[in-house]
Coordinates of C-alpha atoms in Angstrom, one line a residue:
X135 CA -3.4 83.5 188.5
X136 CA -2.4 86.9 188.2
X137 CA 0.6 86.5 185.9
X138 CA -2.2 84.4 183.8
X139 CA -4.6 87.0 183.8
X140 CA -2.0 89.9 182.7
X141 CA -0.3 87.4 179.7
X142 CA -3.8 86.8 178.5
X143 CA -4.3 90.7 178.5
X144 CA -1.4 91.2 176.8
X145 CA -1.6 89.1 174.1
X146 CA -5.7 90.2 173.6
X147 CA -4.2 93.7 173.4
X148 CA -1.7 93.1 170.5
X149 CA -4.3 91.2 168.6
X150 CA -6.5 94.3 169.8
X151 CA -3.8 96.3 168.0
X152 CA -3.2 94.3 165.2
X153 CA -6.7 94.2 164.3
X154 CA -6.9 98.1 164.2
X155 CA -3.5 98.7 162.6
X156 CA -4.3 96.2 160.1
X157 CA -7.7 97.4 159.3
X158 CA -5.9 100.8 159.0
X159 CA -3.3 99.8 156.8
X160 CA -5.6 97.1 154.4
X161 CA -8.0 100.8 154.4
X162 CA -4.9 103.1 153.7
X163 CA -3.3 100.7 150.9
X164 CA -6.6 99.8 149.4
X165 CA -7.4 103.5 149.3
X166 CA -3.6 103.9 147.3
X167 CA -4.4 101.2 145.1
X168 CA -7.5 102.5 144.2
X169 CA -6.1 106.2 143.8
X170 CA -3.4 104.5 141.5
X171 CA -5.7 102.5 139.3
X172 CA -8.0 105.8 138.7
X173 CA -4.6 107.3 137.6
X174 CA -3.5 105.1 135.5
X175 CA -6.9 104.6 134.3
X176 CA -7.1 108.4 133.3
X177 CA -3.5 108.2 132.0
X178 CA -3.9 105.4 129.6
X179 CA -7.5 107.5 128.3
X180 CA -5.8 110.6 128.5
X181 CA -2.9 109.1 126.0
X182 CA -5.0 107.0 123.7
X183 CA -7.2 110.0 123.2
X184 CA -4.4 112.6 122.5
X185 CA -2.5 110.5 120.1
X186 CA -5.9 110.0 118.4
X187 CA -6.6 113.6 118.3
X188 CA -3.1 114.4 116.6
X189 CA -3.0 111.2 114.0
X190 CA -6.6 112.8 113.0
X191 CA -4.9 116.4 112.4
X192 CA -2.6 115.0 110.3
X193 CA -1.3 115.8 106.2
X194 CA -0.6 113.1 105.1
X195 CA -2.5 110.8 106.8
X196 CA -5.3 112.8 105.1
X197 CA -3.4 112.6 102.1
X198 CA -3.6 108.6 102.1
X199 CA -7.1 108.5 102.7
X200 CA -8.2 110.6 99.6
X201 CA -5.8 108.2 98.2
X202 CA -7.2 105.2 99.3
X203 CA -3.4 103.5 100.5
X204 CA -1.2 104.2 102.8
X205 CA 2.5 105.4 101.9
X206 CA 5.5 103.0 103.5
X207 CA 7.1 106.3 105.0
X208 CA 4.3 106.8 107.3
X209 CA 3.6 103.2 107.9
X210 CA 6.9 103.2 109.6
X211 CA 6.0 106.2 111.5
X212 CA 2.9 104.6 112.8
X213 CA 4.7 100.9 113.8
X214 CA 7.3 103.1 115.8
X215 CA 5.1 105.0 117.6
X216 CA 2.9 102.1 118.8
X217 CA 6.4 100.4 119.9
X218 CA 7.9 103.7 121.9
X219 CA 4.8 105.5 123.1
X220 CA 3.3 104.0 126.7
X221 CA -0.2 102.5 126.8
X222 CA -0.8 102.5 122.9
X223 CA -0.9 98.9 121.8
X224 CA -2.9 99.3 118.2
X225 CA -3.8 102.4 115.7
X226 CA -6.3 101.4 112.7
X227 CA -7.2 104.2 110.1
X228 CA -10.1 103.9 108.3
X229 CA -12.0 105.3 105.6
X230 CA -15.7 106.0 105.5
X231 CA -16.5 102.4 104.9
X232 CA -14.8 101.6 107.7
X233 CA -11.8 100.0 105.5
X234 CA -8.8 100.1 107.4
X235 CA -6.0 101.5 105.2
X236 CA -3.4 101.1 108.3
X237 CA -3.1 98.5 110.8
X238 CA -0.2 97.1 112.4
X239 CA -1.1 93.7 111.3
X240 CA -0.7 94.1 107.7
X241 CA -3.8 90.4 107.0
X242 CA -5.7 93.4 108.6
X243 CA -5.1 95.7 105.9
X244 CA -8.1 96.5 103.2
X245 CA -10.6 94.6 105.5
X246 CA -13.5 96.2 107.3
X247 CA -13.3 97.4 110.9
X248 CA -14.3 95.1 113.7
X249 CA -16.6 96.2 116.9
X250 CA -19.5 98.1 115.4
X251 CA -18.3 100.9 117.7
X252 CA -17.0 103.4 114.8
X253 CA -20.2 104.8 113.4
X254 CA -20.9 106.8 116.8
X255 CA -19.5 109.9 114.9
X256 CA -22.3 112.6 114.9
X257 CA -22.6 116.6 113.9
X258 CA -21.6 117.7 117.8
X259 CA -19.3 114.3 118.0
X260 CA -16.1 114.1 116.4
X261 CA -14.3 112.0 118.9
X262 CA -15.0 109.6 121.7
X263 CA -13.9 106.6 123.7
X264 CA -15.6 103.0 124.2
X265 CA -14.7 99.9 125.1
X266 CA -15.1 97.0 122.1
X267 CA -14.0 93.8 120.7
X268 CA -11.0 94.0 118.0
X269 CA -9.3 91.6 115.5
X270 CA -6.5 91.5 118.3
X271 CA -9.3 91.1 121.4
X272 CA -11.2 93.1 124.1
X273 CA -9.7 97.0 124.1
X274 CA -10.3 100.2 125.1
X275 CA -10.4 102.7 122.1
X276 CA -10.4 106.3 121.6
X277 CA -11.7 107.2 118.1
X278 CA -11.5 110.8 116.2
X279 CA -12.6 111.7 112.9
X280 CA -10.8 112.8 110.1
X281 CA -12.0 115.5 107.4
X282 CA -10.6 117.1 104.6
X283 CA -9.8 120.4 103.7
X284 CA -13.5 121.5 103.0
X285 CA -14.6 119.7 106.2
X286 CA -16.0 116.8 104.9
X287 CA -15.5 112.9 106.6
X288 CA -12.9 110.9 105.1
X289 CA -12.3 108.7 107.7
X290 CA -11.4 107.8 111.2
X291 CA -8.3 106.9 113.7
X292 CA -8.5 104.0 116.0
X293 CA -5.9 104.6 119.4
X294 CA -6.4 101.7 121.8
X295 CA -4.7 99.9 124.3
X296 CA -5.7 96.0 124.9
X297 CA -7.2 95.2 128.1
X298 CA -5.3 93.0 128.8
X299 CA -2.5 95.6 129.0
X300 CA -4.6 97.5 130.9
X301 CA -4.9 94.5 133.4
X302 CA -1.3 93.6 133.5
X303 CA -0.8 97.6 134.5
X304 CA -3.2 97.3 137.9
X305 CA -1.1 93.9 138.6
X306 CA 1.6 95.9 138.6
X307 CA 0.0 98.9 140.7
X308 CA -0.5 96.0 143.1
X309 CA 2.5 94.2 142.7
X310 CA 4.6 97.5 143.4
X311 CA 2.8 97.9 146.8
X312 CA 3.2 95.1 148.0
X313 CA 6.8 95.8 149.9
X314 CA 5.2 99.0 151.3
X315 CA 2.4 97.0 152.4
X316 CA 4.8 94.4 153.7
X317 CA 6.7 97.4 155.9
X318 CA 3.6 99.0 157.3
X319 CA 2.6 95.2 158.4
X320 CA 6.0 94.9 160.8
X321 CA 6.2 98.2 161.7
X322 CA 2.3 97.3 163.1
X323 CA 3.4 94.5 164.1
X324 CA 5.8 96.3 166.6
X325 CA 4.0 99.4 167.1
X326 CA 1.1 96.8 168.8
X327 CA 3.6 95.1 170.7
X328 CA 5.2 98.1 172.1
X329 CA 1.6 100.0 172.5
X330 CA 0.5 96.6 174.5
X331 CA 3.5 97.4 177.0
X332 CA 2.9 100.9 177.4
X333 CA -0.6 99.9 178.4
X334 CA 0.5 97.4 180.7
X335 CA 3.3 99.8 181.7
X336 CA 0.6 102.5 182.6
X337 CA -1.5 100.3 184.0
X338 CA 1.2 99.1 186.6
X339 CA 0.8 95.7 185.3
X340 CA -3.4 95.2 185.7
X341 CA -5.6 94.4 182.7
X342 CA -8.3 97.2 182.1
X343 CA -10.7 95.8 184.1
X344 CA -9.1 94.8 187.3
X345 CA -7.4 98.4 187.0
X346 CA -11.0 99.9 187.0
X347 CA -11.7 97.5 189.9
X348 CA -8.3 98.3 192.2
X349 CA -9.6 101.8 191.5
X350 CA -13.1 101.6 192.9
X351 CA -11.9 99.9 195.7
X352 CA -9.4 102.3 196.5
X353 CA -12.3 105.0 196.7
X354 CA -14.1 102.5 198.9
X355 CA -11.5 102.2 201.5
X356 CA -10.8 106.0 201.1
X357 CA -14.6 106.6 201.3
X358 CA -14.5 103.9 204.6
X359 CA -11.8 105.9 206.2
X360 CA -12.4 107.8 209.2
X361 CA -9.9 110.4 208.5
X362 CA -10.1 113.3 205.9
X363 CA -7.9 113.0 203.0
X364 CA -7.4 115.5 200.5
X365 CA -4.9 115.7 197.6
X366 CA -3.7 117.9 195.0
X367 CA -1.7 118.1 191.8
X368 CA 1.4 120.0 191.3
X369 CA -0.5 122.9 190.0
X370 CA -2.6 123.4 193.0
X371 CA -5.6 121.6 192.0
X372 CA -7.7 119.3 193.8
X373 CA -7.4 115.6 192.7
X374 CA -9.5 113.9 195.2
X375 CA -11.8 114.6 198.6
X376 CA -13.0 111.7 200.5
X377 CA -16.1 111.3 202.4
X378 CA -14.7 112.1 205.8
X379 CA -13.4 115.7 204.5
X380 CA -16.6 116.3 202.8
X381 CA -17.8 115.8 206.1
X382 CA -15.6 118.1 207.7
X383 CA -15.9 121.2 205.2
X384 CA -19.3 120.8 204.7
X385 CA -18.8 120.7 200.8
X386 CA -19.3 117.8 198.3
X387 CA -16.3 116.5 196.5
X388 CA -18.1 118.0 193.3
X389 CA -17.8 121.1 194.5
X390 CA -14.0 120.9 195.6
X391 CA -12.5 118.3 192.9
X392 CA -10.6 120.6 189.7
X393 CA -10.5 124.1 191.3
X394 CA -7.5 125.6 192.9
X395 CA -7.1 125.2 196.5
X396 CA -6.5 128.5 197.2
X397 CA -9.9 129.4 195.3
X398 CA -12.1 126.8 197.2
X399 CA -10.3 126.1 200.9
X400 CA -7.9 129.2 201.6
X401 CA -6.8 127.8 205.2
X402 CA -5.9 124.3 204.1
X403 CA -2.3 125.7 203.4
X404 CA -1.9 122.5 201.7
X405 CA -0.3 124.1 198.8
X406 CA 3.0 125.6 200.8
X407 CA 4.1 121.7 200.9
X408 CA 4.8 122.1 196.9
X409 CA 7.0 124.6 197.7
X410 CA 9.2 123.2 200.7
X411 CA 9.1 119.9 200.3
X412 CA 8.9 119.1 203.7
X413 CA 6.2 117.0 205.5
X414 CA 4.4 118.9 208.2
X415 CA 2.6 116.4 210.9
X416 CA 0.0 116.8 213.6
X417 CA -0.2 120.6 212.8
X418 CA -3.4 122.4 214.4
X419 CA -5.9 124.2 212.0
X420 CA -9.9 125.4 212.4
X421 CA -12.2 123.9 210.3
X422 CA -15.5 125.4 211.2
X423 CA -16.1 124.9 215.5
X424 CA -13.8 122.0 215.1
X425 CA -9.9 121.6 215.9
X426 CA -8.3 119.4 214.0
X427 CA -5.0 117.6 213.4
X428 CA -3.2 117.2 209.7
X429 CA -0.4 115.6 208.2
X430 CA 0.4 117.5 205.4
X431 CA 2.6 115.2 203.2
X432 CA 4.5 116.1 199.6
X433 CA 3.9 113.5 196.7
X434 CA 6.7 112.7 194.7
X435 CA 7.0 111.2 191.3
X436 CA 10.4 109.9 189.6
X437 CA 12.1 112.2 192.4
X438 CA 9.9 115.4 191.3
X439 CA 6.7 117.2 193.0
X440 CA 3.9 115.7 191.7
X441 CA 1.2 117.4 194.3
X442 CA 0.9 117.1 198.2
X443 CA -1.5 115.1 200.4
X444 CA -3.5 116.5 203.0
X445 CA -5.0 114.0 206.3
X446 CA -7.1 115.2 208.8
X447 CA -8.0 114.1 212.0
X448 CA -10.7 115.4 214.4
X449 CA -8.8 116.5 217.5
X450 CA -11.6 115.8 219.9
X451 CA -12.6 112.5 218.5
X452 CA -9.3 111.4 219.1
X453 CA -8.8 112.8 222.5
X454 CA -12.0 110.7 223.2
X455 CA -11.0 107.9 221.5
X456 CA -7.6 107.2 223.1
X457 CA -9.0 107.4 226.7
X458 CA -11.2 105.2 225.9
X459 CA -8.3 102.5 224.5
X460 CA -6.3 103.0 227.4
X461 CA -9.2 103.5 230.0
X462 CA -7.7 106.9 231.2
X463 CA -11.1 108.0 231.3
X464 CA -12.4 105.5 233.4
X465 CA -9.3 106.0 236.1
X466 CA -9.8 110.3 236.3
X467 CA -13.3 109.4 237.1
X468 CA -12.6 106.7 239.6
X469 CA -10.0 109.2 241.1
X470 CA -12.5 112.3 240.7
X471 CA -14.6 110.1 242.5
X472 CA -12.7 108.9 245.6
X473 CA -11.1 113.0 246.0
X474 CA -14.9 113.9 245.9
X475 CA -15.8 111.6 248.6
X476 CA -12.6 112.5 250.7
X477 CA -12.9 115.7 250.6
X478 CA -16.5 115.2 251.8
X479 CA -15.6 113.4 254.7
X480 CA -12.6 116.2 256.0
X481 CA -15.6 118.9 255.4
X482 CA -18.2 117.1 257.7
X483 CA -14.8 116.6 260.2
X484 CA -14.3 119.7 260.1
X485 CA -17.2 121.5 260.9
X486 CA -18.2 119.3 264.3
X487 CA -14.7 120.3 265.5
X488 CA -15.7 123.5 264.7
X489 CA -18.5 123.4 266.7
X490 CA -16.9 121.6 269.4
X491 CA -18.7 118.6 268.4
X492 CA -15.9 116.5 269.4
X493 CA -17.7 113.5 270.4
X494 CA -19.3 113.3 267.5
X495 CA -16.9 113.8 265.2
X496 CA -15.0 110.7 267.0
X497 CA -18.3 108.5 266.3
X498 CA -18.4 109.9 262.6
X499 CA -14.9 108.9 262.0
X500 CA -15.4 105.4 263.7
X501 CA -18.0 105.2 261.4
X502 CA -15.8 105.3 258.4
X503 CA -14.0 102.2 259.2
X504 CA -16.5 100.9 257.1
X505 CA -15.7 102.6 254.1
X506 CA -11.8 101.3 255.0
X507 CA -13.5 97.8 255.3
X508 CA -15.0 97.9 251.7
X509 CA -11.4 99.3 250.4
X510 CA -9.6 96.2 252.3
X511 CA -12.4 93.6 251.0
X512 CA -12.1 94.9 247.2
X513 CA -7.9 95.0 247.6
X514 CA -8.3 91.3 248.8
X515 CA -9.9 90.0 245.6
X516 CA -8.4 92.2 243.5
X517 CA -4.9 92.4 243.2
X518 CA -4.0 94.4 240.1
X519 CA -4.3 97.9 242.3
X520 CA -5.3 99.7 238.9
X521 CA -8.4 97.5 238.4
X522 CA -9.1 98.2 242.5
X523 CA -8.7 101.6 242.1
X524 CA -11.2 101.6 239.2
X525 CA -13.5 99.1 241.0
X526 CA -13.5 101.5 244.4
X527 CA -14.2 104.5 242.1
X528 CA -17.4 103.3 240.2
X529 CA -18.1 102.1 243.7
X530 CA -18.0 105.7 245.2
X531 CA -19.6 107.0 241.8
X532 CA -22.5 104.0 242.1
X533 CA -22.9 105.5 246.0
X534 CA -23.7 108.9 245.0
X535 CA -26.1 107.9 242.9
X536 CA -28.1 105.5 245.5
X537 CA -26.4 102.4 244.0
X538 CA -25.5 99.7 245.9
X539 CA -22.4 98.3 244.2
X540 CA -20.5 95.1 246.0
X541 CA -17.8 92.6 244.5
X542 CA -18.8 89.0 245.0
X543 CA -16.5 87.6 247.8
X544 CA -15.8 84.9 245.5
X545 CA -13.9 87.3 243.2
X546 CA -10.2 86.9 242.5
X547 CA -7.9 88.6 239.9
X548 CA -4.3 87.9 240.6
X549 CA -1.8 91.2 239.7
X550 CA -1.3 89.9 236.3
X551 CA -2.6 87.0 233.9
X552 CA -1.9 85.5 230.5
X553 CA -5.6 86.7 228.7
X554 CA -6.0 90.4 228.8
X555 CA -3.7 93.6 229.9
X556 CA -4.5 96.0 232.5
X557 CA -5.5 98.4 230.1
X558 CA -7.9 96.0 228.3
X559 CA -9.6 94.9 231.6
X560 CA -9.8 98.8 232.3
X561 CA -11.5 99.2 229.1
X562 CA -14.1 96.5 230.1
X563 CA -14.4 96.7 233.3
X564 CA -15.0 101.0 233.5
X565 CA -17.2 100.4 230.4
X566 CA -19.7 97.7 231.9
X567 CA -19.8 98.9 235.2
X568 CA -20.0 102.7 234.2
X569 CA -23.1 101.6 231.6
X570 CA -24.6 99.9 234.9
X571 CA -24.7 102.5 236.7
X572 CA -26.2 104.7 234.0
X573 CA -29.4 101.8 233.5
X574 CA -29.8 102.2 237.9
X575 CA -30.0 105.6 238.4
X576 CA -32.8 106.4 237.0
X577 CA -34.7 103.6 238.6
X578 CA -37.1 103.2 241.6
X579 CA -36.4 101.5 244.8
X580 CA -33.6 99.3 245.5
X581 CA -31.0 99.6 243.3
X582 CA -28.0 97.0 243.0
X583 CA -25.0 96.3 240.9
X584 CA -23.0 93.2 241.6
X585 CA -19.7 92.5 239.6
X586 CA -17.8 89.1 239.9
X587 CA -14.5 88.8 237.9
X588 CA -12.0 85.3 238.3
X589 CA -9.6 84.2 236.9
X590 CA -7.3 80.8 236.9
X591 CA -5.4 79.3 234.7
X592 CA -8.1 77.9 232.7
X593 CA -10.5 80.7 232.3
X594 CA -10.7 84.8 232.8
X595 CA -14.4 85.2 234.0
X596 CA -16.3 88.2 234.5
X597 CA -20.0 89.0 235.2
X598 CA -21.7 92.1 236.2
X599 CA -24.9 92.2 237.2
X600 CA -27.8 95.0 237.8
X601 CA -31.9 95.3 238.4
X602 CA -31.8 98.5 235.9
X603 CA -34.0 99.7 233.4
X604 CA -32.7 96.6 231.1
X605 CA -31.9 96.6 226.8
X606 CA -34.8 95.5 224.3
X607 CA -34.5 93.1 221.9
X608 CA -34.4 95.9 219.4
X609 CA -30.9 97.3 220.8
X610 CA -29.4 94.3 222.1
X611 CA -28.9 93.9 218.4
X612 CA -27.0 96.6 217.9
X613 CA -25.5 97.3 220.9
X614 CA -21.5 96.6 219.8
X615 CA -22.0 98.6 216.9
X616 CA -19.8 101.4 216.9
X617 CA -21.9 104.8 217.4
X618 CA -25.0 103.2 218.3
X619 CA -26.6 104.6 221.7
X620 CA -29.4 105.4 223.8
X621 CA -27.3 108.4 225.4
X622 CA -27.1 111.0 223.1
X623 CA -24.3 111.8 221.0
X624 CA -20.6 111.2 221.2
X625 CA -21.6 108.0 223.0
X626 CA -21.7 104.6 221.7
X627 CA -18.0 103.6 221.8
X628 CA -17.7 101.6 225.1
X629 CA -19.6 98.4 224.2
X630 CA -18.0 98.5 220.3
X631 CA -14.4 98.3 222.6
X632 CA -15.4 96.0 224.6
X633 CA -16.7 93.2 221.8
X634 CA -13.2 94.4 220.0
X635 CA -11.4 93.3 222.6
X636 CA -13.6 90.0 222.9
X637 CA -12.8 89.1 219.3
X638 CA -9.2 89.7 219.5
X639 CA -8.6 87.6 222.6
X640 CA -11.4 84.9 221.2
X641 CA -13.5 85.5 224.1
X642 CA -17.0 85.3 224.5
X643 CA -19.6 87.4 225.2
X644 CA -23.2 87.1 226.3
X645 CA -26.0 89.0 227.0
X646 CA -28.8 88.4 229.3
X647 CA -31.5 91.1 229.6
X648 CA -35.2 92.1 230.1
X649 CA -36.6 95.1 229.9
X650 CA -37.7 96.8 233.4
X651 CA -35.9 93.8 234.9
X652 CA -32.2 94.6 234.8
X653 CA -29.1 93.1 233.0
X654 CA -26.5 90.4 233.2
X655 CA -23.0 90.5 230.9
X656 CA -20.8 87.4 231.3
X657 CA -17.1 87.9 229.4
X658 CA -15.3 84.7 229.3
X659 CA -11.8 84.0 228.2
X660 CA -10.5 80.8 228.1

């Protein structure tokens, strides 16, 4: 479809270009002819009119007038100049009377003058040109008056050229183009061709349109990127600023796009790149309060520096982001947690032996057999000891807040199993019972959390439940969008992961809550 697309652009850009060559070229030679004609035109006036003139000045042309005939001698003269002189086709002298006393075709000698054009002859005007009817048909003439010695009117020459000449000269004009005309046509011909596949060529293939289209959605997906990304020519300026480093430098791609880096961003160093041609990655720089990460990568066109690329990444964010991937962040706590809680215990041990409370520190002791009893009952359903670890550390964490947290004695999760990794139960498991905690706290009276997880070889089940302070309709909406929370900022990650993680493994998810009432998430995988 593509192919299709591109040969129909191709051929509507050659007719594109054969259109405006031609036009060109039918304006340029049309301009030529017409420039020819008016030359011609003025040439054939110009030479009628001047051998008119000088017939007129002549002796003995005056001579035969006076004598009312014209001598053989000069006769001659005449026929051989209307054979050998360009453009003249007939001479007629006249007397007075408008008798012709010379005419090439001697029938037409002693009769009157045809036309009615040669009385035009006034005190100011002594020659002129018109255009008439003759004995020999349709001319163009250029008549001058002829006077004697004492300047009186004795006659007139007639110069003209037939029209017909006149027309066979523009033929010709025409006709003498024509090979000219016939060269500029093929050398359009190819220069459209070749044009159309330089466009194509420049436009790596596309048509116009899609072009424009590929290029819009390349500053969509630029725009939709999370990282900064800033490029510049080879001559330090700046081609292009996405959204995300707008963001970052506080500054509007406006603003940035066309000046020199150096000018505009002094510490982006992007330009040393240029000069060393070598990639630098994951390179620490300050951007305001915030540290981040760049690539800084040279561009290269036809084996030559064409300008460098600059990506940044917020150090922070990513920090954040990768414990919460892997669940690190989940694990430290749970660990922080159970260290906190030991170290607890050896304190309170410590002091009654201290005080020679020896007695009571036995009971005390005695007394955490339960805690060891808890460990033993979550180790027996759970046998991945990273997911019990976690599990025993939200349990300690849900303890110090006044949480009762318990794993239904019908749980089981076996070391491993074919629908999620360790790291992906992590992820769910730290994030749901971590927010569950969070919607207890804060809440009056008896507070409970309750997580069952199983697993067989037809489904991967888990359920946590809680009497918290629930989710309203209005958030339960939104609540696997990424970035949305009721916690503040930086939050809203946990519960975009989790549905991730759902969609990849085409799980399901549901979501049972009422406000005031408390929550309950069921995760199924089958």
């Amino acid at each position: 479809m593509n192919k299709l697309r591109n040969d129909l652009f191709f051929k509507k850009t050659v007719i594109i270009n054969l259109v405006l060559t031609g036009t060109i070229i039918l304006l340029v030679m049309s301009f030529a002819i017409y420039k020819s004609i008016k030359v011609t035109d003025t040439n054939m006036t110009s030479a009628i009119s001047t051998v008119s003139n000088i017939l007129a000045n002549e002796n003995d042309i005056k001579k035969s007038l006076i004598q009312g005939h014209m001598d053989e001698n000069i006769k001659k003269y005449l026929n051989e100049l209307i054979q050998t002189t360009e453009y003249i086709d007939i001479i007629t002298i006249a007397d007075t009377n408008s008798i012709r006393i010379y005419h090439k075709d001697t029938e037409q000698i002693g009769k009157k003058f045809q036309g009615n054009d040669e009385h035009l002859f006034n005190d100011t005007t002594t020659s002129y040109v018109t255009t008439g009817e003759g004995s020999l048909g349709k001319q163009r003439r250029a008549f001058t008056q002829i006077f004697d010695e004492e300047n009186n009117p004795i006659g007139f020459v007639m110069v003209s050229t037939l029209t017909s000449h006149i027309s066979n000269e523009y033929q010709l004009i025409v006709l003498n183009l024509i090979p000219l005309f016939t060269l500029l046509v093929v050398i359009a011909i190819g220069l459209a061709i070749f044009a159309a596949y330089d466009v194509r060529k420049s436009l790596l293939g596309h048509n116009p349109s899609e072009f424009v289209r590929l290029f819009i959605q390349r500053n969509e997906i630029f725009d939709a990127l999370e990282e900064g990304i800033l490029a510049i020519d080879k001559n330090h300026r700046i081609l292009f600023v996405n959204q995300a480093a707008e963001s970052m430098y506080h500054r509007s791609a406006k603003d940035l796009q066309g000046y020199l880096i150096e000018d505009v961003l002094p510490d982006c160093q992007l330009q040393r790149v240029l000069t060393t041609k070598e990639a630098e990655y994951n390179r620490e720089m300050q951007i305001f309060d915030e540290t981040i990460l760049c690539d800084r990568i040279p561009m290269t066109e036809k084996g030559k520096i064409s300008g460098a690329l600059c990506i940044y990444r917020n150090k922070t964010e990513m920090t954040q982001m990768a414990e919460e991937l892997t669940g690190v962040n989940h694990i430290i706590e749970a660990l922080r947690s159970n260290m906190h809680e030991f170290k607890n215990h050896l304190h309170i041990i410590l002091g009654m032996l201290q005080l020679e409370e020896y007695q009571l520190a036995e009971q005390y002791i005695n007394g955490l057999g339960m805690n060891s009893m808890m460990i033993s009952a979550v180790v027996k359903y759970i046998e991945n000891k990273t997911l019990a670890a976690l599990i025993y550390g939200k349990i300690g964490l849900a303890r110090e807040a006044g949480i009762t947290m318990s794993v239904d004695s019908n749980s089981y999760l076996p070391s491993h199993n074919r629908y999620l990794t360790t790291n992906q139960l992590v992820t769910i498991l730290g994030n749901l019972l971590q927010n569950s905690i969070e919607a207890t706290k804060g809440k009056d009276g008896v507070k409970e959390i309750i997580l069952f997880i199983t697993c067989d070889e037809q489904h991967l089940k888990i359920v946590v439940d809680d009497n918290g302070c629930g989710i309203t309709q209005e958030n339960l909406d939104q609540i696997t969008k990424r970035g949305f929370s009721t916690k503040g900022e930086n939050r809203g990650i946990g519960m975009s992961l989790i549905h991730a993680i759902v969609q990849d493994c085409n799980g399901m998810m549901v979501i049972d809550s009422e406000p005031g009432e408390g929550t309950s998430i069921t995760i199924e995988f089958h």
